[in-house]
Amino acid sequence: MADFDQELDASGLNCPLPILRAKKTLAGMESGQVLHIIATDPGSVKDFDAFAKQTGNELMESREDGGKFLFLIKKS
Amino acid sequence: MEEKKLAIIATKGSLDWAYPPFILASTAAALGYEVQVFFTFYGLQLLKKKLTLEVTPLGNPGMPMPMGMDKWFPILGMALPGMQAMMTAMMKKKMKDKGVASVEELRDLCQEAEVQLIACQMTVDLFDMDRKDFIDGVEYAGAAAFFEFAGESDICLYI
């Protein structure tokens, strides 16, 4: 997995909290920086895809690893 | 990217119906939407400082009951004193266990994201409600004011 600047552990949280926390964390980051998000909500896979499409932040990676859903989002 | 707009009319004041407006409003705000929620009639309960929202199994055949209780005590059992309080407590516990945010938390997130929460002035007057009982940051307006925003919205929901 590529390098990242910040990490957000949204494990155990359900819709819409992972998205809201990610949005909040991204707000405090600089353009071009990468956020690593860990989630356990299966719905977050489609949600982060939609989030990236609608906010213009790039979803660089989206994968599952042992029941966890991992995302890399680059701030636009 | 041009800012999209979401308009929601929230009319219900029970615990289960408190979720859709706040979940959709906060999520849309996170996606960059401008959001207004118009609270009218029982929806105004969702703006109270002290939330006393409950769920009721009475007259709600869709509500899952623990251990199939509804099969053993149809209707009459649902009307027993204390049943509503019990179901409310169980619902809250289940939500907490599953990592679902509380209504208060989602409402705070909405306000933080600058979702405009609008109380229907007519209903406030109708039920002799006191503005002091409502959270700070609420606006008071009528249907006409809401239509101004709703008319420009991309999505408009009645909940």
PDB file of N, CA, C and O in Angstrom, chain A:
ATOM      1  N   MET A   1       0.845  -1.204   0.000  1.00  0.00           N
ATOM      2  CA  MET A   1       0.000   0.000   0.000  1.00  0.00           C
ATOM      3  C   MET A   1       0.875   1.247   0.000  1.00  0.00           C
ATOM      4  O   MET A   1       1.918   1.298   0.644  1.00  0.00           O
ATOM      5  N   ALA A   2       0.442   2.217  -0.757  1.00  0.00           N
ATOM      6  CA  ALA A   2       1.218   3.456  -0.925  1.00  0.00           C
ATOM      7  C   ALA A   2       1.322   4.233   0.389  1.00  0.00           C
ATOM      8  O   ALA A   2       0.642   3.922   1.370  1.00  0.00           O
ATOM      9  N   ASP A   3       2.178   5.217   0.395  1.00  0.00           N
ATOM     10  CA  ASP A   3       2.334   6.072   1.581  1.00  0.00           C
ATOM     11  C   ASP A   3       1.095   6.931   1.790  1.00  0.00           C
ATOM     12  O   ASP A   3       0.370   7.224   0.864  1.00  0.00           O
ATOM     13  N   PHE A   4       0.898   7.328   3.020  1.00  0.00           N
ATOM     14  CA  PHE A   4      -0.208   8.257   3.296  1.00  0.00           C
ATOM     15  C   PHE A   4       0.238   9.257   4.347  1.00  0.00           C
ATOM     16  O   PHE A   4       1.220   9.042   5.068  1.00  0.00           O
ATOM     17  N   ASP A   5      -0.487  10.372   4.422  1.00  0.00           N
ATOM     18  CA  ASP A   5      -0.121  11.446   5.344  1.00  0.00           C
ATOM     19  C   ASP A   5      -0.871  11.352   6.669  1.00  0.00           C
ATOM     20  O   ASP A   5      -0.350  11.704   7.718  1.00  0.00           O
ATOM     21  N   GLN A   6      -2.128  10.890   6.584  1.00  0.00           N
ATOM     22  CA  GLN A   6      -2.922  10.762   7.815  1.00  0.00           C
ATOM     23  C   GLN A   6      -3.732   9.484   7.769  1.00  0.00           C
ATOM     24  O   GLN A   6      -4.016   8.966   6.687  1.00  0.00           O
ATOM     25  N   GLU A   7      -4.119   9.033   8.956  1.00  0.00           N
ATOM     26  CA  GLU A   7      -4.917   7.817   9.018  1.00  0.00           C
ATOM     27  C   GLU A   7      -6.181   8.073   9.831  1.00  0.00           C
ATOM     28  O   GLU A   7      -6.156   8.803  10.813  1.00  0.00           O
ATOM     29  N   LEU A   8      -7.271   7.457   9.362  1.00  0.00           N
ATOM     30  CA  LEU A   8      -8.542   7.581  10.076  1.00  0.00           C
ATOM     31  C   LEU A   8      -9.076   6.183  10.329  1.00  0.00           C
ATOM     32  O   LEU A   8      -9.328   5.429   9.387  1.00  0.00           O
ATOM     33  N   ASP A   9      -9.232   5.844  11.598  1.00  0.00           N
ATOM     34  CA  ASP A   9      -9.780   4.529  11.922  1.00  0.00           C
ATOM     35  C   ASP A   9     -11.273   4.675  12.202  1.00  0.00           C
ATOM     36  O   ASP A   9     -11.666   5.178  13.254  1.00  0.00           O
ATOM     37  N   ALA A  10     -12.079   4.244  11.250  1.00  0.00           N
ATOM     38  CA  ALA A  10     -13.540   4.339  11.406  1.00  0.00           C
ATOM     39  C   ALA A  10     -14.132   2.963  11.695  1.00  0.00           C
ATOM     40  O   ALA A  10     -15.294   2.708  11.408  1.00  0.00           O
ATOM     41  N   SER A  11     -13.337   2.084  12.281  1.00  0.00           N
ATOM     42  CA  SER A  11     -13.809   0.731  12.598  1.00  0.00           C
ATOM     43  C   SER A  11     -14.968   0.784  13.575  1.00  0.00           C
ATOM     44  O   SER A  11     -14.953   1.567  14.524  1.00  0.00           O
ATOM     45  N   GLY A  12     -15.963  -0.056  13.342  1.00  0.00           N
ATOM     46  CA  GLY A  12     -17.101  -0.134  14.248  1.00  0.00           C
ATOM     47  C   GLY A  12     -18.147   0.925  14.003  1.00  0.00           C
ATOM     48  O   GLY A  12     -19.209   0.900  14.615  1.00  0.00           O
ATOM     49  N   LEU A  13     -17.862   1.872  13.136  1.00  0.00           N
ATOM     50  CA  LEU A  13     -18.830   2.937  12.852  1.00  0.00           C
ATOM     51  C   LEU A  13     -19.676   2.568  11.640  1.00  0.00           C
ATOM     52  O   LEU A  13     -19.209   1.931  10.721  1.00  0.00           O
ATOM     53  N   ASN A  14     -20.909   3.035  11.671  1.00  0.00           N
ATOM     54  CA  ASN A  14     -21.828   2.721  10.599  1.00  0.00           C
ATOM     55  C   ASN A  14     -22.246   3.970   9.831  1.00  0.00           C
ATOM     56  O   ASN A  14     -22.048   5.078  10.311  1.00  0.00           O
ATOM     57  N   CYS A  15     -22.841   3.737   8.680  1.00  0.00           N
ATOM     58  CA  CYS A  15     -23.310   4.818   7.810  1.00  0.00           C
ATOM     59  C   CYS A  15     -24.100   5.852   8.596  1.00  0.00           C
ATOM     60  O   CYS A  15     -24.956   5.466   9.373  1.00  0.00           O
ATOM     61  N   PRO A  16     -23.903   7.136   8.454  1.00  0.00           N
ATOM     62  CA  PRO A  16     -22.971   7.778   7.521  1.00  0.00           C
ATOM     63  C   PRO A  16     -21.661   8.216   8.190  1.00  0.00           C
ATOM     64  O   PRO A  16     -20.928   9.017   7.628  1.00  0.00           O
ATOM     65  N   LEU A  17     -21.372   7.690   9.397  1.00  0.00           N
ATOM     66  CA  LEU A  17     -20.238   8.220  10.153  1.00  0.00           C
ATOM     67  C   LEU A  17     -18.870   8.114   9.459  1.00  0.00           C
ATOM     68  O   LEU A  17     -18.115   9.080   9.507  1.00  0.00           O
ATOM     69  N   PRO A  18     -18.536   6.974   8.805  1.00  0.00           N
ATOM     70  CA  PRO A  18     -17.215   6.934   8.158  1.00  0.00           C
ATOM     71  C   PRO A  18     -17.026   8.069   7.134  1.00  0.00           C
ATOM     72  O   PRO A  18     -15.963   8.695   7.078  1.00  0.00           O
ATOM     73  N   ILE A  19     -18.065   8.346   6.367  1.00  0.00           N
ATOM     74  CA  ILE A  19     -17.989   9.421   5.367  1.00  0.00           C
ATOM     75  C   ILE A  19     -17.834  10.779   6.050  1.00  0.00           C
ATOM     76  O   ILE A  19     -17.014  11.612   5.654  1.00  0.00           O
ATOM     77  N   LEU A  20     -18.621  10.993   7.108  1.00  0.00           N
ATOM     78  CA  LEU A  20     -18.579  12.295   7.793  1.00  0.00           C
ATOM     79  C   LEU A  20     -17.224  12.526   8.446  1.00  0.00           C
ATOM     80  O   LEU A  20     -16.662  13.621   8.387  1.00  0.00           O
ATOM     81  N   ARG A  21     -16.680  11.468   9.059  1.00  0.00           N
ATOM     82  CA  ARG A  21     -15.358  11.605   9.702  1.00  0.00           C
ATOM     83  C   ARG A  21     -14.279  11.850   8.645  1.00  0.00           C
ATOM     84  O   ARG A  21     -13.359  12.629   8.856  1.00  0.00           O
ATOM     85  N   ALA A  22     -14.413  11.159   7.516  1.00  0.00           N
ATOM     86  CA  ALA A  22     -13.426  11.325   6.439  1.00  0.00           C
ATOM     87  C   ALA A  22     -13.460  12.755   5.912  1.00  0.00           C
ATOM     88  O   ALA A  22     -12.419  13.388   5.707  1.00  0.00           O
ATOM     89  N   LYS A  23     -14.661  13.261   5.717  1.00  0.00           N
ATOM     90  CA  LYS A  23     -14.821  14.627   5.224  1.00  0.00           C
ATOM     91  C   LYS A  23     -14.153  15.620   6.190  1.00  0.00           C
ATOM     92  O   LYS A  23     -13.443  16.536   5.784  1.00  0.00           O
ATOM     93  N   LYS A  24     -14.396  15.375   7.485  1.00  0.00           N
ATOM     94  CA  LYS A  24     -13.850  16.269   8.506  1.00  0.00           C
ATOM     95  C   LYS A  24     -12.315  16.205   8.534  1.00  0.00           C
ATOM     96  O   LYS A  24     -11.636  17.224   8.628  1.00  0.00           O
ATOM     97  N   THR A  25     -11.788  14.984   8.440  1.00  0.00           N
ATOM     98  CA  THR A  25     -10.331  14.818   8.463  1.00  0.00           C
ATOM     99  C   THR A  25      -9.705  15.468   7.230  1.00  0.00           C
ATOM    100  O   THR A  25      -8.689  16.165   7.334  1.00  0.00           O
ATOM    101  N   LEU A  26     -10.333  15.255   6.071  1.00  0.00           N
ATOM    102  CA  LEU A  26      -9.811  15.838   4.833  1.00  0.00           C
ATOM    103  C   LEU A  26      -9.798  17.365   4.899  1.00  0.00           C
ATOM    104  O   LEU A  26      -8.911  18.017   4.349  1.00  0.00           O
ATOM    105  N   ALA A  27     -10.778  17.922   5.597  1.00  0.00           N
ATOM    106  CA  ALA A  27     -10.873  19.386   5.693  1.00  0.00           C
ATOM    107  C   ALA A  27      -9.629  19.969   6.364  1.00  0.00           C
ATOM    108  O   ALA A  27      -9.237  21.101   6.088  1.00  0.00           O
ATOM    109  N   GLY A  28      -9.002  19.179   7.238  1.00  0.00           N
ATOM    110  CA  GLY A  28      -7.824  19.665   7.938  1.00  0.00           C
ATOM    111  C   GLY A  28      -6.521  19.322   7.219  1.00  0.00           C
ATOM    112  O   GLY A  28      -5.438  19.586   7.746  1.00  0.00           O
ATOM    113  N   MET A  29      -6.628  18.735   6.033  1.00  0.00           N
ATOM    114  CA  MET A  29      -5.423  18.333   5.296  1.00  0.00           C
ATOM    115  C   MET A  29      -5.171  19.263   4.110  1.00  0.00           C
ATOM    116  O   MET A  29      -6.031  20.046   3.736  1.00  0.00           O
ATOM    117  N   GLU A  30      -3.988  19.141   3.550  1.00  0.00           N
ATOM    118  CA  GLU A  30      -3.646  19.997   2.415  1.00  0.00           C
ATOM    119  C   GLU A  30      -3.863  19.271   1.096  1.00  0.00           C
ATOM    120  O   GLU A  30      -3.829  18.044   1.037  1.00  0.00           O
ATOM    121  N   SER A  31      -4.078  20.053   0.067  1.00  0.00           N
ATOM    122  CA  SER A  31      -4.284  19.519  -1.280  1.00  0.00           C
ATOM    123  C   SER A  31      -3.120  18.606  -1.678  1.00  0.00           C
ATOM    124  O   SER A  31      -1.961  18.954  -1.483  1.00  0.00           O
ATOM    125  N   GLY A  32      -3.456  17.419  -2.196  1.00  0.00           N
ATOM    126  CA  GLY A  32      -2.415  16.481  -2.626  1.00  0.00           C
ATOM    127  C   GLY A  32      -2.041  15.470  -1.555  1.00  0.00           C
ATOM    128  O   GLY A  32      -1.403  14.465  -1.846  1.00  0.00           O
ATOM    129  N   GLN A  33      -2.430  15.745  -0.313  1.00  0.00           N
ATOM    130  CA  GLN A  33      -2.119  14.803   0.763  1.00  0.00           C
ATOM    131  C   GLN A  33      -3.064  13.603   0.692  1.00  0.00           C
ATOM    132  O   GLN A  33      -4.175  13.698   0.160  1.00  0.00           O
ATOM    133  N   VAL A  34      -2.606  12.497   1.254  1.00  0.00           N
ATOM    134  CA  VAL A  34      -3.364  11.252   1.144  1.00  0.00           C
ATOM    135  C   VAL A  34      -3.860  10.791   2.517  1.00  0.00           C
ATOM    136  O   VAL A  34      -3.109  10.787   3.489  1.00  0.00           O
ATOM    137  N   LEU A  35      -5.128  10.432   2.551  1.00  0.00           N
ATOM    138  CA  LEU A  35      -5.743   9.946   3.790  1.00  0.00           C
ATOM    139  C   LEU A  35      -5.991   8.445   3.677  1.00  0.00           C
ATOM    140  O   LEU A  35      -6.558   7.969   2.690  1.00  0.00           O
ATOM    141  N   HIS A  36      -5.581   7.727   4.689  1.00  0.00           N
ATOM    142  CA  HIS A  36      -5.823   6.278   4.755  1.00  0.00           C
ATOM    143  C   HIS A  36      -6.986   6.039   5.696  1.00  0.00           C
ATOM    144  O   HIS A  36      -6.964   6.487   6.845  1.00  0.00           O
ATOM    145  N   ILE A  37      -8.021   5.371   5.215  1.00  0.00           N
ATOM    146  CA  ILE A  37      -9.208   5.136   6.043  1.00  0.00           C
ATOM    147  C   ILE A  37      -9.405   3.641   6.256  1.00  0.00           C
ATOM    148  O   ILE A  37      -9.310   2.847   5.318  1.00  0.00           O
ATOM    149  N   ILE A  38      -9.664   3.286   7.505  1.00  0.00           N
ATOM    150  CA  ILE A  38      -9.967   1.897   7.856  1.00  0.00           C
ATOM    151  C   ILE A  38     -11.419   1.849   8.301  1.00  0.00           C
ATOM    152  O   ILE A  38     -11.820   2.598   9.202  1.00  0.00           O
ATOM    153  N   ALA A  39     -12.213   0.993   7.658  1.00  0.00           N
ATOM    154  CA  ALA A  39     -13.623   0.878   8.032  1.00  0.00           C
ATOM    155  C   ALA A  39     -14.015  -0.585   8.132  1.00  0.00           C
ATOM    156  O   ALA A  39     -13.365  -1.455   7.551  1.00  0.00           O
ATOM    157  N   THR A  40     -15.100  -0.828   8.880  1.00  0.00           N
ATOM    158  CA  THR A  40     -15.611  -2.197   8.965  1.00  0.00           C
ATOM    159  C   THR A  40     -17.020  -2.299   8.386  1.00  0.00           C
ATOM    160  O   THR A  40     -17.563  -3.390   8.277  1.00  0.00           O
ATOM    161  N   ASP A  41     -17.611  -1.166   8.027  1.00  0.00           N
ATOM    162  CA  ASP A  41     -18.954  -1.140   7.451  1.00  0.00           C
ATOM    163  C   ASP A  41     -18.863  -1.521   5.965  1.00  0.00           C
ATOM    164  O   ASP A  41     -18.249  -0.806   5.183  1.00  0.00           O
ATOM    165  N   PRO A  42     -19.467  -2.669   5.568  1.00  0.00           N
ATOM    166  CA  PRO A  42     -19.367  -3.099   4.165  1.00  0.00           C
ATOM    167  C   PRO A  42     -19.944  -2.063   3.197  1.00  0.00           C
ATOM    168  O   PRO A  42     -19.546  -1.988   2.038  1.00  0.00           O
ATOM    169  N   GLY A  43     -20.904  -1.279   3.691  1.00  0.00           N
ATOM    170  CA  GLY A  43     -21.506  -0.244   2.842  1.00  0.00           C
ATOM    171  C   GLY A  43     -20.532   0.853   2.465  1.00  0.00           C
ATOM    172  O   GLY A  43     -20.773   1.615   1.526  1.00  0.00           O
ATOM    173  N   SER A  44     -19.433   0.941   3.211  1.00  0.00           N
ATOM    174  CA  SER A  44     -18.494   2.034   2.971  1.00  0.00           C
ATOM    175  C   SER A  44     -17.778   1.904   1.627  1.00  0.00           C
ATOM    176  O   SER A  44     -17.277   2.890   1.090  1.00  0.00           O
ATOM    177  N   VAL A  45     -17.745   0.678   1.066  1.00  0.00           N
ATOM    178  CA  VAL A  45     -17.063   0.484  -0.220  1.00  0.00           C
ATOM    179  C   VAL A  45     -17.727   1.353  -1.302  1.00  0.00           C
ATOM    180  O   VAL A  45     -17.080   2.145  -1.981  1.00  0.00           O
ATOM    181  N   LYS A  46     -19.036   1.209  -1.420  1.00  0.00           N
ATOM    182  CA  LYS A  46     -19.753   2.014  -2.418  1.00  0.00           C
ATOM    183  C   LYS A  46     -19.821   3.470  -1.995  1.00  0.00           C
ATOM    184  O   LYS A  46     -19.812   4.385  -2.828  1.00  0.00           O
ATOM    185  N   ASP A  47     -19.938   3.694  -0.684  1.00  0.00           N
ATOM    186  CA  ASP A  47     -20.057   5.063  -0.191  1.00  0.00           C
ATOM    187  C   ASP A  47     -18.813   5.895  -0.496  1.00  0.00           C
ATOM    188  O   ASP A  47     -18.914   7.048  -0.918  1.00  0.00           O
ATOM    189  N   PHE A  48     -17.636   5.312  -0.295  1.00  0.00           N
ATOM    190  CA  PHE A  48     -16.423   6.086  -0.552  1.00  0.00           C
ATOM    191  C   PHE A  48     -16.198   6.301  -2.050  1.00  0.00           C
ATOM    192  O   PHE A  48     -15.643   7.312  -2.461  1.00  0.00           O
ATOM    193  N   ASP A  49     -16.666   5.334  -2.839  1.00  0.00           N
ATOM    194  CA  ASP A  49     -16.613   5.495  -4.291  1.00  0.00           C
ATOM    195  C   ASP A  49     -17.477   6.705  -4.692  1.00  0.00           C
ATOM    196  O   ASP A  49     -17.041   7.595  -5.428  1.00  0.00           O
ATOM    197  N   ALA A  50     -18.689   6.757  -4.144  1.00  0.00           N
ATOM    198  CA  ALA A  50     -19.610   7.860  -4.448  1.00  0.00           C
ATOM    199  C   ALA A  50     -19.098   9.181  -3.876  1.00  0.00           C
ATOM    200  O   ALA A  50     -19.221  10.240  -4.505  1.00  0.00           O
ATOM    201  N   PHE A  51     -18.523   9.091  -2.703  1.00  0.00           N
ATOM    202  CA  PHE A  51     -17.970  10.294  -2.052  1.00  0.00           C
ATOM    203  C   PHE A  51     -16.886  10.920  -2.933  1.00  0.00           C
ATOM    204  O   PHE A  51     -16.874  12.132  -3.176  1.00  0.00           O
ATOM    205  N   ALA A  52     -15.983  10.058  -3.436  1.00  0.00           N
ATOM    206  CA  ALA A  52     -14.885  10.546  -4.271  1.00  0.00           C
ATOM    207  C   ALA A  52     -15.435  11.176  -5.556  1.00  0.00           C
ATOM    208  O   ALA A  52     -15.014  12.262  -5.959  1.00  0.00           O
ATOM    209  N   LYS A  53     -16.391  10.498  -6.177  1.00  0.00           N
ATOM    210  CA  LYS A  53     -16.954  11.007  -7.434  1.00  0.00           C
ATOM    211  C   LYS A  53     -17.618  12.363  -7.235  1.00  0.00           C
ATOM    212  O   LYS A  53     -17.545  13.245  -8.083  1.00  0.00           O
ATOM    213  N   GLN A  54     -18.297  12.520  -6.103  1.00  0.00           N
ATOM    214  CA  GLN A  54     -19.088  13.739  -5.920  1.00  0.00           C
ATOM    215  C   GLN A  54     -18.298  14.892  -5.316  1.00  0.00           C
ATOM    216  O   GLN A  54     -18.724  16.046  -5.390  1.00  0.00           O
ATOM    217  N   THR A  55     -17.187  14.586  -4.661  1.00  0.00           N
ATOM    218  CA  THR A  55     -16.428  15.679  -4.049  1.00  0.00           C
ATOM    219  C   THR A  55     -15.162  16.004  -4.842  1.00  0.00           C
ATOM    220  O   THR A  55     -14.506  17.005  -4.572  1.00  0.00           O
ATOM    221  N   GLY A  56     -14.816  15.147  -5.800  1.00  0.00           N
ATOM    222  CA  GLY A  56     -13.644  15.429  -6.628  1.00  0.00           C
ATOM    223  C   GLY A  56     -12.330  14.966  -6.004  1.00  0.00           C
ATOM    224  O   GLY A  56     -11.278  15.094  -6.612  1.00  0.00           O
ATOM    225  N   ASN A  57     -12.393  14.444  -4.784  1.00  0.00           N
ATOM    226  CA  ASN A  57     -11.189  13.855  -4.181  1.00  0.00           C
ATOM    227  C   ASN A  57     -10.958  12.483  -4.813  1.00  0.00           C
ATOM    228  O   ASN A  57     -11.899  11.743  -5.063  1.00  0.00           O
ATOM    229  N   GLU A  58      -9.694  12.162  -5.067  1.00  0.00           N
ATOM    230  CA  GLU A  58      -9.412  10.926  -5.808  1.00  0.00           C
ATOM    231  C   GLU A  58      -9.325   9.704  -4.896  1.00  0.00           C
ATOM    232  O   GLU A  58      -8.575   9.707  -3.909  1.00  0.00           O
ATOM    233  N   LEU A  59     -10.116   8.682  -5.233  1.00  0.00           N
ATOM    234  CA  LEU A  59     -10.026   7.406  -4.512  1.00  0.00           C
ATOM    235  C   LEU A  59      -8.926   6.592  -5.180  1.00  0.00           C
ATOM    236  O   LEU A  59      -9.119   6.012  -6.239  1.00  0.00           O
ATOM    237  N   MET A  60      -7.739   6.577  -4.548  1.00  0.00           N
ATOM    238  CA  MET A  60      -6.576   5.940  -5.169  1.00  0.00           C
ATOM    239  C   MET A  60      -6.614   4.429  -5.017  1.00  0.00           C
ATOM    240  O   MET A  60      -6.127   3.686  -5.860  1.00  0.00           O
ATOM    241  N   GLU A  61      -7.180   3.996  -3.896  1.00  0.00           N
ATOM    242  CA  GLU A  61      -7.197   2.561  -3.643  1.00  0.00           C
ATOM    243  C   GLU A  61      -8.386   2.218  -2.761  1.00  0.00           C
ATOM    244  O   GLU A  61      -8.760   2.986  -1.880  1.00  0.00           O
ATOM    245  N   SER A  62      -8.984   1.060  -3.035  1.00  0.00           N
ATOM    246  CA  SER A  62     -10.108   0.580  -2.233  1.00  0.00           C
ATOM    247  C   SER A  62      -9.998  -0.930  -2.188  1.00  0.00           C
ATOM    248  O   SER A  62     -10.091  -1.597  -3.205  1.00  0.00           O
ATOM    249  N   ARG A  63      -9.737  -1.473  -1.015  1.00  0.00           N
ATOM    250  CA  ARG A  63      -9.572  -2.931  -0.956  1.00  0.00           C
ATOM    251  C   ARG A  63     -10.016  -3.485   0.394  1.00  0.00           C
ATOM    252  O   ARG A  63     -10.184  -2.728   1.365  1.00  0.00           O
ATOM    253  N   GLU A  64     -10.199  -4.814   0.409  1.00  0.00           N
ATOM    254  CA  GLU A  64     -10.616  -5.479   1.636  1.00  0.00           C
ATOM    255  C   GLU A  64      -9.455  -6.316   2.150  1.00  0.00           C
ATOM    256  O   GLU A  64      -8.707  -6.904   1.372  1.00  0.00           O
ATOM    257  N   ASP A  65      -9.294  -6.305   3.456  1.00  0.00           N
ATOM    258  CA  ASP A  65      -8.228  -7.109   4.043  1.00  0.00           C
ATOM    259  C   ASP A  65      -8.714  -7.673   5.368  1.00  0.00           C
ATOM    260  O   ASP A  65      -8.826  -6.957   6.354  1.00  0.00           O
ATOM    261  N   GLY A  66      -9.040  -8.941   5.358  1.00  0.00           N
ATOM    262  CA  GLY A  66      -9.472  -9.628   6.575  1.00  0.00           C
ATOM    263  C   GLY A  66     -10.646  -8.963   7.278  1.00  0.00           C
ATOM    264  O   GLY A  66     -10.590  -8.729   8.481  1.00  0.00           O
ATOM    265  N   GLY A  67     -11.703  -8.662   6.529  1.00  0.00           N
ATOM    266  CA  GLY A  67     -12.899  -8.068   7.129  1.00  0.00           C
ATOM    267  C   GLY A  67     -12.822  -6.563   7.304  1.00  0.00           C
ATOM    268  O   GLY A  67     -13.776  -5.932   7.731  1.00  0.00           O
ATOM    269  N   LYS A  68     -11.671  -5.982   7.005  1.00  0.00           N
ATOM    270  CA  LYS A  68     -11.545  -4.520   7.078  1.00  0.00           C
ATOM    271  C   LYS A  68     -11.566  -3.958   5.661  1.00  0.00           C
ATOM    272  O   LYS A  68     -11.074  -4.591   4.730  1.00  0.00           O
ATOM    273  N   PHE A  69     -12.107  -2.767   5.539  1.00  0.00           N
ATOM    274  CA  PHE A  69     -12.140  -2.097   4.246  1.00  0.00           C
ATOM    275  C   PHE A  69     -11.197  -0.906   4.300  1.00  0.00           C
ATOM    276  O   PHE A  69     -11.316  -0.061   5.187  1.00  0.00           O
ATOM    277  N   LEU A  70     -10.239  -0.914   3.375  1.00  0.00           N
ATOM    278  CA  LEU A  70      -9.182   0.094   3.413  1.00  0.00           C
ATOM    279  C   LEU A  70      -9.255   1.003   2.191  1.00  0.00           C
ATOM    280  O   LEU A  70      -9.434   0.539   1.069  1.00  0.00           O
ATOM    281  N   PHE A  71      -9.119   2.292   2.437  1.00  0.00           N
ATOM    282  CA  PHE A  71      -9.210   3.253   1.350  1.00  0.00           C
ATOM    283  C   PHE A  71      -8.068   4.254   1.419  1.00  0.00           C
ATOM    284  O   PHE A  71      -7.614   4.626   2.503  1.00  0.00           O
ATOM    285  N   LEU A  72      -7.637   4.665   0.227  1.00  0.00           N
ATOM    286  CA  LEU A  72      -6.677   5.764   0.140  1.00  0.00           C
ATOM    287  C   LEU A  72      -7.332   6.875  -0.667  1.00  0.00           C
ATOM    288  O   LEU A  72      -7.731   6.666  -1.818  1.00  0.00           O
ATOM    289  N   ILE A  73      -7.474   8.031  -0.066  1.00  0.00           N
ATOM    290  CA  ILE A  73      -8.102   9.152  -0.761  1.00  0.00           C
ATOM    291  C   ILE A  73      -7.133  10.323  -0.804  1.00  0.00           C
ATOM    292  O   ILE A  73      -6.573  10.717   0.226  1.00  0.00           O
ATOM    293  N   LYS A  74      -6.936  10.827  -2.019  1.00  0.00           N
ATOM    294  CA  LYS A  74      -6.043  11.982  -2.186  1.00  0.00           C
ATOM    295  C   LYS A  74      -6.896  13.245  -2.229  1.00  0.00           C
ATOM    296  O   LYS A  74      -7.819  13.351  -3.041  1.00  0.00           O
ATOM    297  N   LYS A  75      -6.562  14.188  -1.373  1.00  0.00           N
ATOM    298  CA  LYS A  75      -7.350  15.431  -1.333  1.00  0.00           C
ATOM    299  C   LYS A  75      -7.122  16.251  -2.605  1.00  0.00           C
ATOM    300  O   LYS A  75      -5.999  16.432  -3.041  1.00  0.00           O
ATOM    301  N   SER A  76      -8.232  16.716  -3.174  1.00  0.00           N
ATOM    302  CA  SER A  76      -8.126  17.472  -4.429  1.00  0.00           C
ATOM    303  C   SER A  76      -7.628  18.890  -4.179  1.00  0.00           C
ATOM    304  O   SER A  76      -7.711  19.383  -3.063  1.00  0.00           O
TER     305      SER A  76
END
